[in-house]
XYZ file of C-alpha atoms in Angstrom:
187
model
C -14.948 33.121 20.343
C -14.441 30.132 17.971
C -15.785 30.533 14.441
C -19.223 28.960 14.006
C -18.927 25.385 12.750
C -15.252 25.178 13.592
C -14.371 22.531 16.165
C -11.425 20.164 16.661
C -12.849 17.570 14.246
C -13.396 20.185 11.530
C -9.891 21.584 12.012
C -8.355 18.101 11.806
C -10.427 17.215 8.724
C -9.351 20.434 7.015
C -5.741 19.779 8.025
C -5.910 16.233 6.651
C -7.323 17.445 3.341
C -4.665 20.134 3.117
C -1.905 17.636 3.961
C -3.143 15.467 1.090
C -2.948 18.459 -1.257
C 0.374 20.006 -0.261
C 2.117 17.195 1.625
C 2.414 16.766 5.371
C 5.811 18.487 5.503
C 4.299 21.625 3.929
C 1.306 21.772 6.276
C 1.591 24.729 8.633
C -0.765 26.233 11.147
C -0.769 29.458 9.083
C -1.751 27.652 5.902
C -4.466 25.749 7.743
C -5.805 28.931 9.358
C -6.043 30.501 5.921
C -7.885 27.421 4.626
C -10.516 27.490 7.385
C -10.847 31.276 7.364
C -9.469 32.191 10.770
C -6.342 33.813 12.133
C -3.627 31.372 13.189
C -3.999 31.943 16.958
C -7.664 30.904 16.673
C -6.605 27.370 15.699
C -5.081 26.872 19.134
C -8.600 26.855 20.583
C -9.096 23.571 18.713
C -5.678 21.884 18.541
C -2.601 22.181 20.720
C -0.231 23.098 17.909
C 1.523 21.547 14.935
C 2.511 18.300 16.693
C -0.993 17.810 18.108
C -2.476 18.474 14.669
C -0.175 15.867 13.086
C -1.044 13.297 15.760
C -4.761 13.887 15.256
C -4.406 13.644 11.484
C -2.447 10.402 11.971
C -5.222 8.954 14.142
C -7.824 10.018 11.569
C -5.802 8.347 8.808
C -5.497 5.101 10.764
C -9.225 5.153 11.482
C -10.113 5.728 7.838
C -7.647 3.090 6.625
C -9.002 0.604 9.185
C -12.542 1.297 7.979
C -11.557 0.845 4.331
C -9.645 -2.393 4.907
C -12.234 -3.747 7.357
C -15.095 -3.234 4.920
C -13.049 -4.685 2.063
C -12.284 -7.965 3.843
C -15.764 -8.653 5.236
C -17.024 -12.013 4.055
C -13.751 -12.875 2.322
C -11.006 -15.349 3.136
C -7.623 -16.434 1.858
C -6.288 -14.803 -1.292
C -9.603 -13.019 -1.810
C -9.296 -11.292 1.568
C -5.616 -10.545 1.010
C -6.313 -8.940 -2.361
C -9.228 -6.910 -1.015
C -7.221 -5.663 1.979
C -4.168 -4.805 -0.100
C -6.200 -2.968 -2.734
C -8.167 -1.013 -0.122
C -5.001 -0.031 1.729
C -3.220 0.975 -1.462
C -6.188 3.068 -2.603
C -6.332 4.823 0.744
C -2.632 5.689 0.735
C -2.597 6.837 -2.897
C -5.706 8.986 -2.403
C -4.563 10.373 0.978
C -0.762 10.536 1.004
C -0.487 13.488 3.375
C -2.748 12.166 6.085
C -1.242 8.687 5.778
C 2.237 10.189 6.243
C 1.043 11.590 9.585
C 0.461 8.045 10.833
C 4.025 6.847 10.233
C 6.553 6.743 13.051
C 4.348 8.430 15.641
C 4.556 6.863 19.101
C 1.228 6.491 20.905
C 1.270 7.992 24.398
C -0.512 4.952 25.828
C -3.030 2.214 25.046
C -5.966 4.654 24.995
C -4.268 7.124 22.663
C -6.363 7.339 19.467
C -3.217 6.467 17.500
C -2.952 3.170 19.408
C -6.677 2.427 19.241
C -6.967 3.087 15.512
C -3.652 1.368 14.793
C -4.966 -1.772 16.501
C -8.131 -1.605 14.408
C -6.053 -1.535 11.228
C -3.885 -4.411 12.453
C -7.035 -6.338 13.382
C -8.289 -6.010 9.806
C -5.028 -7.438 8.458
C -5.004 -10.098 11.178
C -8.424 -11.205 9.902
C -6.797 -11.726 6.492
C -4.190 -14.017 8.055
C -6.889 -16.290 9.474
C -7.343 -17.607 5.943
C -3.788 -18.941 6.005
C -2.107 -21.516 8.202
C 0.103 -19.057 10.044
C 1.416 -20.198 13.418
C 0.442 -17.872 16.250
C 4.141 -17.236 16.885
C 4.514 -15.999 13.288
C 1.506 -13.653 13.117
C 3.531 -10.543 14.012
C 6.100 -11.420 11.343
C 3.362 -11.947 8.761
C 1.715 -8.632 9.698
C 5.019 -6.781 9.363
C 5.629 -8.423 6.000
C 2.185 -7.461 4.689
C 2.540 -3.932 6.011
C 5.956 -3.574 4.422
C 4.726 -4.812 1.062
C 1.559 -2.718 0.991
C 3.069 0.394 2.576
C 6.134 0.302 0.374
C 4.229 -0.132 -2.855
C 1.575 2.457 -2.027
C 3.981 5.130 -0.798
C 6.263 4.639 -3.794
C 3.261 4.909 -6.097
C 1.917 8.024 -4.380
C 5.371 9.631 -4.717
C 5.418 8.791 -8.453
C 8.186 6.280 -7.836
C 7.210 3.874 -10.623
C 8.101 5.672 -13.809
C 8.729 2.821 -16.194
C 6.435 1.357 -18.811
C 4.964 -1.680 -17.025
C 1.431 -1.054 -15.764
C 1.421 -0.273 -12.025
C -1.821 -2.188 -11.473
C -0.289 -5.294 -13.034
C 2.692 -4.948 -10.712
C 0.395 -4.637 -7.715
C -1.495 -7.781 -8.701
C 1.888 -9.498 -8.985
C 2.677 -8.324 -5.438
C -0.621 -9.782 -4.171
C 0.094 -13.129 -5.843
C 3.632 -13.074 -4.415
C 2.335 -12.392 -0.893
C -0.307 -15.087 -1.238
C 2.297 -17.677 -2.260
C 4.514 -16.663 0.630
C 1.717 -16.849 3.185
C 0.634 -20.247 1.887
C 4.201 -21.545 2.083
C 4.778 -20.030 5.530
C-alpha cells in the first residue's frame, strides 16, 4: 500500500529537490526513500527506477525552466526579451542545478515524451526572443544553439563555482547579454 500523499509527482518533486541539494550524480533511490519516509522498494510503486526518476526530473526541470523563461519574456522584445530570458534561465539553473542536470543529454523516446514536449516549450520561449531580431528562418536553429550554449555554459559554470576571480559575476553576465545582443543584431 503506497504511503498516504505519496504519488509519482510527489516522488519526482522530492527527487528533484534532493538532486538540487546533493547533486544528480549522488541521488540514489535509497537516499530518496529515506527523504520521503518509505523503504526503497516502495518507491518502485511510483517510478520505474533510477533512470525513470532521472527522466521525470529532467522533464520537470524543462517544464519549470520553460515556465520561468516564458513568463520573463512576455510583453518584451529585442534586447529586453533576450535579457529577461537569459536572466530567468540562469536563475533557474543556479537555483536548481541537480534537476537541470537531469535534463541534459537525455534522448526523448518520441514526440509525446514529456522530455520532448517540455523541451519544445523551452525552445519556443527562446524562439520568441529571436522574433525581435532579423534572423533568417534558415538560421533560427543556429541562433537557438548559440543562445543555449551561452546561457547554459555560463549558468552551469556559475552553479559549479567556476568563476572564482574578482570580477563580479553579474557584471560578466550582463556583458554576455550585450555580446549576444550585438551578435544577433549583426546576424
